[in-house]
């Protein structure tokens, strides 16, 4: 173990979960948006939050209540290591926006702590540690933390034990996310979900998820777009987000391959064929939120982005 003051900083990206039909099973890493966590050896045995920047004071400073703190504690536990860790979290993305903010902090913390103590854990073990952090703050799902750590597009086949599958991202695919000035905590968006799903909706979800995976393997962008549909989580959540339905329609009308709610919302994402199309789609989506009375921030990037990494 390194001595007092040794430190490691890790960036982990924002993510788009669900991608339409893949509720809790599909997630995609974004480029250019995310959190940085620095883990440093110091203080007493255990994990402490030494500082948080960019959260407006909203996040808990107690390690066992903070997603990065919980991920760090779980990482040490799984590694069987006793250490004295101080975490500094720099938020570089909006919170409560459906872009995997808690997952980005957890992923960066887990990877930073693992590196600091000599990398005893594999990436899949870090994802498992982060799932426990997600469970404590928003719900037990891996579709944000898995792509935040592994990068690219990930399918979560099973949580216990974790079975993660990296899917190929079709060449040139672009993603746009538009985040309105409106907060929707994941916990609330999950509480709104139906407890039971009609058989027909289940059949269509399975068909769309399977076809989406096939589209990724065959580089079939048009099929990929046709699969971005969901009648289980999206309709109830769209009703909670002013303008959501109009924003998704505006994206399609402006040429998006497909559009849906990013994770639990309120951000809306769209998949596009080219950077030029992404620009047009983003502007149409921004205008649709504006028509619903909401300002918004637009982010566009390639869909094939790396996961958490030391900086
Ligand atoms: N799959 C999760 C949900 C993602 O939709 O609730 C939350 O970001």
Short mmCIF file of C-alpha atoms and ligand atoms in Angstrom, two decimals:
data_model
loop_
_atom_site.label_atom_id
_atom_site.label_comp_id
_atom_site.label_asym_id
_atom_site.label_seq_id
_atom_site.Cartn_x
_atom_site.Cartn_y
_atom_site.Cartn_z
CA UNK A 1 0.00 0.00 0.00
CA UNK A 2 1.27 3.48 -0.85
CA UNK A 3 1.93 6.02 1.88
CA UNK A 4 0.14 9.14 3.09
CA UNK A 5 -0.67 11.59 0.31
CA UNK A 6 -0.53 9.05 -2.53
CA UNK A 7 -3.50 9.67 -4.79
CA UNK A 8 -5.26 8.54 -7.95
CA UNK A 9 -7.82 10.52 -9.99
CA UNK A 10 -10.34 8.81 -12.25
CA UNK A 11 -12.85 10.22 -14.73
CA UNK A 12 -16.06 8.23 -15.28
CA UNK A 13 -18.57 9.18 -17.98
CA UNK A 14 -22.25 9.98 -18.00
CA UNK A 15 -24.39 7.18 -19.43
CA UNK A 16 -27.71 6.65 -21.20
CA UNK A 17 -29.58 3.70 -19.68
CA UNK A 18 -32.46 1.64 -21.13
CA UNK A 19 -32.06 2.89 -24.75
CA UNK A 20 -35.80 2.42 -25.25
CA UNK A 21 -36.77 -1.23 -24.76
CA UNK A 22 -33.87 -2.38 -22.56
CA UNK A 23 -35.17 -1.30 -19.16
CA UNK A 24 -32.41 -1.97 -16.61
CA UNK A 25 -30.46 -4.06 -19.14
CA UNK A 26 -28.93 -1.69 -21.75
CA UNK A 27 -26.61 1.25 -21.15
CA UNK A 28 -24.31 3.42 -23.26
CA UNK A 29 -21.30 5.49 -22.19
CA UNK A 30 -21.21 9.12 -23.32
CA UNK A 31 -18.15 11.21 -24.16
CA UNK A 32 -17.25 14.57 -22.66
CA UNK A 33 -19.60 14.56 -19.65
CA UNK A 34 -18.80 12.92 -16.34
CA UNK A 35 -17.30 13.09 -12.86
CA UNK A 36 -13.77 13.02 -11.51
CA UNK A 37 -13.06 11.34 -8.19
CA UNK A 38 -9.68 11.57 -6.48
CA UNK A 39 -8.87 8.91 -3.89
CA UNK A 40 -6.04 9.74 -1.53
CA UNK A 41 -4.36 7.84 1.28
CA UNK A 42 -4.88 9.75 4.52
CA UNK A 43 -6.93 10.20 7.69
CA UNK A 44 -8.31 7.37 9.80
CA UNK A 45 -9.00 3.80 8.67
CA UNK A 46 -12.08 3.73 6.43
CA UNK A 47 -13.50 6.07 3.78
CA UNK A 48 -14.14 9.80 4.23
CA UNK A 49 -15.51 12.40 1.82
CA UNK A 50 -12.89 15.16 1.92
CA UNK A 51 -14.72 17.45 -0.49
CA UNK A 52 -17.36 17.74 -3.20
CA UNK A 53 -17.33 20.34 -5.96
CA UNK A 54 -20.04 21.22 -8.44
CA UNK A 55 -23.03 19.77 -6.55
CA UNK A 56 -24.32 23.01 -5.05
CA UNK A 57 -24.09 21.37 -1.63
CA UNK A 58 -26.72 18.77 -2.55
CA UNK A 59 -24.79 15.54 -2.00
CA UNK A 60 -24.31 13.89 1.40
CA UNK A 61 -20.83 14.30 2.89
CA UNK A 62 -21.10 11.11 4.96
CA UNK A 63 -19.34 8.33 3.06
CA UNK A 64 -21.96 5.67 3.86
CA UNK A 65 -24.72 7.88 2.39
CA UNK A 66 -22.81 9.11 -0.66
CA UNK A 67 -22.74 7.01 -3.83
CA UNK A 68 -18.98 7.48 -4.31
CA UNK A 69 -18.38 6.74 -0.63
CA UNK A 70 -20.49 3.56 -0.72
CA UNK A 71 -18.74 2.37 -3.90
CA UNK A 72 -15.35 2.99 -2.25
CA UNK A 73 -16.39 1.11 0.91
CA UNK A 74 -17.73 -1.81 -1.18
CA UNK A 75 -14.54 -1.88 -3.27
CA UNK A 76 -12.34 -2.17 -0.17
CA UNK A 77 -14.67 -4.80 1.32
CA UNK A 78 -14.60 -6.91 -1.84
CA UNK A 79 -10.81 -6.55 -2.08
CA UNK A 80 -10.43 -7.53 1.59
CA UNK A 81 -8.26 -4.46 2.14
CA UNK A 82 -8.22 -2.11 5.14
CA UNK A 83 -7.17 1.35 4.04
CA UNK A 84 -7.39 5.03 4.99
CA UNK A 85 -9.11 6.73 2.06
CA UNK A 86 -10.15 10.33 1.50
CA UNK A 87 -12.32 11.04 -1.55
CA UNK A 88 -12.73 14.30 -3.41
CA UNK A 89 -15.60 14.37 -5.89
CA UNK A 90 -15.82 16.85 -8.77
CA UNK A 91 -19.25 16.74 -10.40
CA UNK A 92 -18.99 17.47 -14.11
CA UNK A 93 -22.56 16.67 -15.10
CA UNK A 94 -26.10 17.52 -14.04
CA UNK A 95 -27.60 15.50 -11.17
CA UNK A 96 -31.08 13.93 -11.19
CA UNK A 97 -31.07 14.23 -14.97
CA UNK A 98 -31.21 10.61 -16.16
CA UNK A 99 -27.58 10.63 -17.27
CA UNK A 100 -26.27 8.33 -14.55
CA UNK A 101 -24.84 10.98 -12.26
CA UNK A 102 -24.72 8.72 -9.19
CA UNK A 103 -23.24 5.93 -11.33
CA UNK A 104 -20.47 8.18 -12.67
CA UNK A 105 -19.40 9.16 -9.15
CA UNK A 106 -19.58 5.55 -7.97
CA UNK A 107 -17.64 4.23 -10.97
CA UNK A 108 -14.91 6.85 -10.63
CA UNK A 109 -14.59 6.22 -6.89
CA UNK A 110 -14.48 2.43 -7.22
CA UNK A 111 -11.82 2.56 -9.92
CA UNK A 112 -9.74 5.19 -8.12
CA UNK A 113 -9.75 3.23 -4.85
CA UNK A 114 -8.94 -0.02 -6.64
CA UNK A 115 -5.98 1.58 -8.43
CA UNK A 116 -4.78 3.19 -5.21
CA UNK A 117 -4.65 -0.15 -3.39
CA UNK A 118 -2.86 -2.00 -6.20
CA UNK A 119 -5.75 -3.11 -8.49
CA UNK A 120 -6.86 -6.29 -6.68
CA UNK A 121 -10.30 -6.25 -8.36
CA UNK A 122 -11.38 -6.81 -11.98
CA UNK A 123 -13.68 -4.34 -13.73
CA UNK A 124 -16.69 -6.63 -13.27
CA UNK A 125 -16.03 -6.63 -9.50
CA UNK A 126 -15.98 -2.83 -9.55
CA UNK A 127 -19.34 -2.84 -11.34
CA UNK A 128 -20.68 -5.13 -8.59
CA UNK A 129 -19.39 -2.73 -5.92
CA UNK A 130 -21.10 0.16 -7.72
CA UNK A 131 -24.40 -1.72 -8.00
CA UNK A 132 -24.58 -1.65 -4.20
CA UNK A 133 -24.04 2.12 -4.28
CA UNK A 134 -26.86 2.48 -6.81
CA UNK A 135 -29.11 0.25 -4.69
CA UNK A 136 -28.56 2.53 -1.71
CA UNK A 137 -29.36 5.77 -3.52
CA UNK A 138 -31.73 5.05 -6.40
CA UNK A 139 -32.51 1.41 -7.10
CA UNK A 140 -30.62 -1.82 -7.77
CA UNK A 141 -29.63 -1.71 -11.43
CA UNK A 142 -26.35 -1.92 -13.35
CA UNK A 143 -27.26 -0.32 -16.68
CA UNK A 144 -25.51 2.96 -15.76
CA UNK A 145 -22.55 1.67 -13.73
CA UNK A 146 -21.63 -1.08 -16.24
CA UNK A 147 -21.09 1.26 -19.22
CA UNK A 148 -19.61 3.91 -16.90
CA UNK A 149 -16.85 1.43 -16.07
CA UNK A 150 -16.57 -0.70 -19.23
CA UNK A 151 -17.40 2.01 -21.80
CA UNK A 152 -19.37 1.53 -25.02
CA UNK A 153 -22.71 -0.25 -25.09
CA UNK A 154 -23.29 -2.89 -22.43
CA UNK A 155 -26.02 -5.47 -21.94
CA UNK A 156 -26.66 -6.54 -18.35
CA UNK A 157 -27.88 -10.12 -18.79
CA UNK A 158 -28.02 -10.80 -15.07
CA UNK A 159 -27.34 -8.94 -11.82
CA UNK A 160 -26.68 -11.84 -9.43
CA UNK A 161 -24.08 -12.91 -10.22
CA UNK A 162 -23.24 -10.16 -12.67
CA UNK A 163 -23.17 -11.18 -16.31
CA UNK A 164 -22.23 -8.28 -18.58
CA UNK A 165 -21.94 -8.35 -22.36
CA UNK A 166 -20.19 -5.63 -24.40
CA UNK A 167 -22.09 -5.03 -27.64
CA UNK A 168 -20.50 -3.54 -30.76
CA UNK A 169 -21.53 0.06 -31.41
CA UNK A 170 -22.51 0.62 -35.06
CA UNK A 171 -19.89 2.60 -36.92
CA UNK A 172 -20.47 6.34 -37.01
CA UNK A 173 -23.48 6.23 -34.67
CA UNK A 174 -24.01 9.54 -32.85
CA UNK A 175 -25.99 10.25 -29.71
CA UNK A 176 -27.68 13.46 -28.62
CA UNK A 177 -28.91 14.09 -25.08
CA UNK A 178 -31.03 17.07 -24.17
CA UNK A 179 -31.40 17.84 -20.47
CA UNK A 180 -34.22 20.16 -19.43
CA UNK A 181 -34.02 22.48 -16.42
CA UNK A 182 -36.17 20.11 -14.43
CA UNK A 183 -35.11 17.52 -11.87
CA UNK A 184 -36.63 14.06 -11.64
CA UNK A 185 -35.01 11.88 -8.96
CA UNK A 186 -34.51 8.29 -10.13
CA UNK A 187 -36.19 7.02 -6.99
CA UNK A 188 -39.43 8.84 -7.92
CA UNK A 189 -39.22 7.82 -11.56
CA UNK A 190 -38.84 4.20 -10.48
CA UNK A 191 -41.70 4.45 -7.99
CA UNK A 192 -43.96 5.53 -10.87
CA UNK A 193 -43.37 2.31 -12.82
CA UNK A 194 -46.17 -0.20 -13.26
CA UNK A 195 -45.88 -3.25 -10.97
CA UNK A 196 -47.19 -5.54 -13.69
CA UNK A 197 -46.56 -5.57 -17.43
CA UNK A 198 -49.16 -6.86 -19.91
CA UNK A 199 -48.03 -9.95 -21.80
CA UNK A 200 -48.23 -8.20 -25.20
CA UNK A 201 -45.97 -5.35 -23.99
CA UNK A 202 -43.50 -7.89 -22.61
CA UNK A 203 -43.41 -9.73 -25.96
CA UNK A 204 -42.79 -6.47 -27.86
CA UNK A 205 -40.03 -5.41 -25.41
CA UNK A 206 -38.21 -8.71 -25.78
CA UNK A 207 -38.53 -8.52 -29.58
CA UNK A 208 -37.19 -4.96 -29.71
CA UNK A 209 -34.31 -5.65 -27.33
CA UNK A 210 -33.27 -8.75 -29.26
CA UNK A 211 -33.53 -6.92 -32.59
CA UNK A 212 -31.54 -3.98 -31.19
CA UNK A 213 -28.70 -6.35 -30.27
CA UNK A 214 -28.84 -7.85 -33.75
CA UNK A 215 -28.79 -4.35 -35.31
CA UNK A 216 -25.61 -3.56 -33.37
CA UNK A 217 -23.91 -6.69 -34.69
CA UNK A 218 -25.02 -6.11 -38.28
CA UNK A 219 -24.44 -2.33 -38.33
CA UNK A 220 -28.08 -1.88 -39.34
CA UNK A 221 -28.84 1.69 -38.27
CA UNK A 222 -32.37 1.72 -39.59
CA UNK A 223 -33.28 -1.45 -37.64
CA UNK A 224 -31.56 0.00 -34.57
CA UNK A 225 -33.75 3.09 -34.79
CA UNK A 226 -36.94 1.03 -35.19
CA UNK A 227 -36.11 -0.82 -31.97
CA UNK A 228 -35.91 2.30 -29.79
CA UNK A 229 -39.47 1.92 -28.55
CA UNK A 230 -40.80 1.19 -25.11
CA UNK A 231 -44.34 0.99 -23.84
CA UNK A 232 -43.51 -0.03 -20.27
CA UNK A 233 -41.47 2.70 -18.52
CA UNK A 234 -41.49 5.49 -21.11
CA UNK A 235 -45.21 6.42 -21.21
CA UNK A 236 -45.54 6.78 -17.41
CA UNK A 237 -42.31 8.70 -17.14
CA UNK A 238 -43.03 10.91 -20.16
CA UNK A 239 -46.15 12.03 -18.30
CA UNK A 240 -43.90 13.30 -15.48
CA UNK A 241 -41.64 15.37 -17.80
CA UNK A 242 -43.12 18.53 -19.37
CA UNK A 243 -42.81 18.32 -23.17
CA UNK A 244 -41.21 14.85 -23.22
CA UNK A 245 -43.54 13.35 -25.84
CA UNK A 246 -43.16 16.43 -28.07
CA UNK A 247 -39.35 16.34 -27.71
CA UNK A 248 -39.18 12.68 -28.80
CA UNK A 249 -41.49 13.44 -31.75
CA UNK A 250 -39.40 16.48 -32.69
CA UNK A 251 -36.26 14.32 -32.69
CA UNK A 252 -37.86 11.79 -35.07
CA UNK A 253 -39.23 14.54 -37.31
CA UNK A 254 -35.75 16.10 -37.52
CA UNK A 255 -34.27 12.81 -38.74
CA UNK A 256 -33.25 10.89 -35.62
CA UNK A 257 -33.02 7.12 -36.00
CA UNK A 258 -34.81 6.77 -32.67
CA UNK A 259 -35.44 8.73 -29.48
CA UNK A 260 -36.57 7.95 -25.95
CA UNK A 261 -36.07 8.92 -22.32
CA UNK A 262 -32.49 8.62 -21.08
CA UNK A 263 -32.52 6.34 -18.03
CA UNK A 264 -35.18 7.53 -15.63
CA UNK A 265 -35.31 11.01 -17.24
CA UNK A 266 -35.86 13.88 -17.58
CA UNK A 267 -33.09 13.94 -20.25
CA UNK A 268 -34.19 12.70 -23.65
CA UNK A 269 -31.73 11.03 -26.02
CA UNK A 270 -31.73 10.51 -29.76
CA UNK A 271 -29.60 8.25 -31.95
CA UNK A 272 -28.41 9.81 -35.21
CA UNK A 273 -26.58 8.79 -38.38
CA UNK A 274 -24.05 11.63 -38.53
CA UNK A 275 -22.73 14.62 -36.58
CA UNK A 276 -24.65 16.88 -38.94
CA UNK A 277 -27.92 15.08 -38.30
CA UNK A 278 -27.16 15.13 -34.56
CA UNK A 279 -26.86 18.94 -34.70
CA UNK A 280 -30.23 19.32 -36.44
CA UNK A 281 -31.92 16.86 -34.10
CA UNK A 282 -30.47 18.53 -31.00
CA UNK A 283 -31.79 21.92 -32.07
CA UNK A 284 -35.27 20.51 -32.78
CA UNK A 285 -35.33 18.85 -29.34
CA UNK A 286 -34.16 22.01 -27.58
CA UNK A 287 -36.94 23.99 -29.30
CA UNK A 288 -39.56 21.43 -28.28
CA UNK A 289 -38.54 21.72 -24.62
CA UNK A 290 -38.61 25.50 -25.01
CA UNK A 291 -42.17 25.29 -26.37
CA UNK A 292 -43.05 23.37 -23.17
CA UNK A 293 -41.60 26.19 -21.09
CA UNK A 294 -38.27 24.55 -20.22
CA UNK A 295 -34.75 25.68 -20.95
CA UNK A 296 -32.37 22.81 -21.71
CA UNK A 297 -28.75 21.85 -22.29
CA UNK A 298 -27.72 19.89 -25.33
CA UNK A 299 -24.85 17.39 -25.56
CA UNK A 300 -23.86 15.41 -28.64
CA UNK A 301 -21.06 12.87 -29.09
CA UNK A 302 -20.05 9.67 -30.85
CA UNK A 303 -21.86 6.64 -29.40
CA UNK A 304 -18.68 4.59 -29.00
CA UNK A 305 -17.01 6.18 -25.96
CA UNK A 306 -14.59 4.78 -23.39
CA UNK A 307 -15.48 4.07 -19.77
CA UNK A 308 -13.80 5.13 -16.51
CA UNK A 309 -10.09 5.86 -16.75
CA UNK A 310 -7.24 7.30 -14.71
CA UNK A 311 -6.42 10.91 -15.53
N1 LIG B 1 -32.72 1.59 -15.69
C1 LIG B 1 -32.82 2.62 -14.71
C2 LIG B 1 -34.22 3.19 -14.72
C3 LIG B 1 -31.83 3.68 -15.03
O1 LIG B 1 -34.75 3.38 -15.81
O2 LIG B 1 -34.79 3.43 -13.66
C4 LIG B 1 -31.83 4.81 -14.05
O3 LIG B 1 -30.88 5.78 -14.47
#
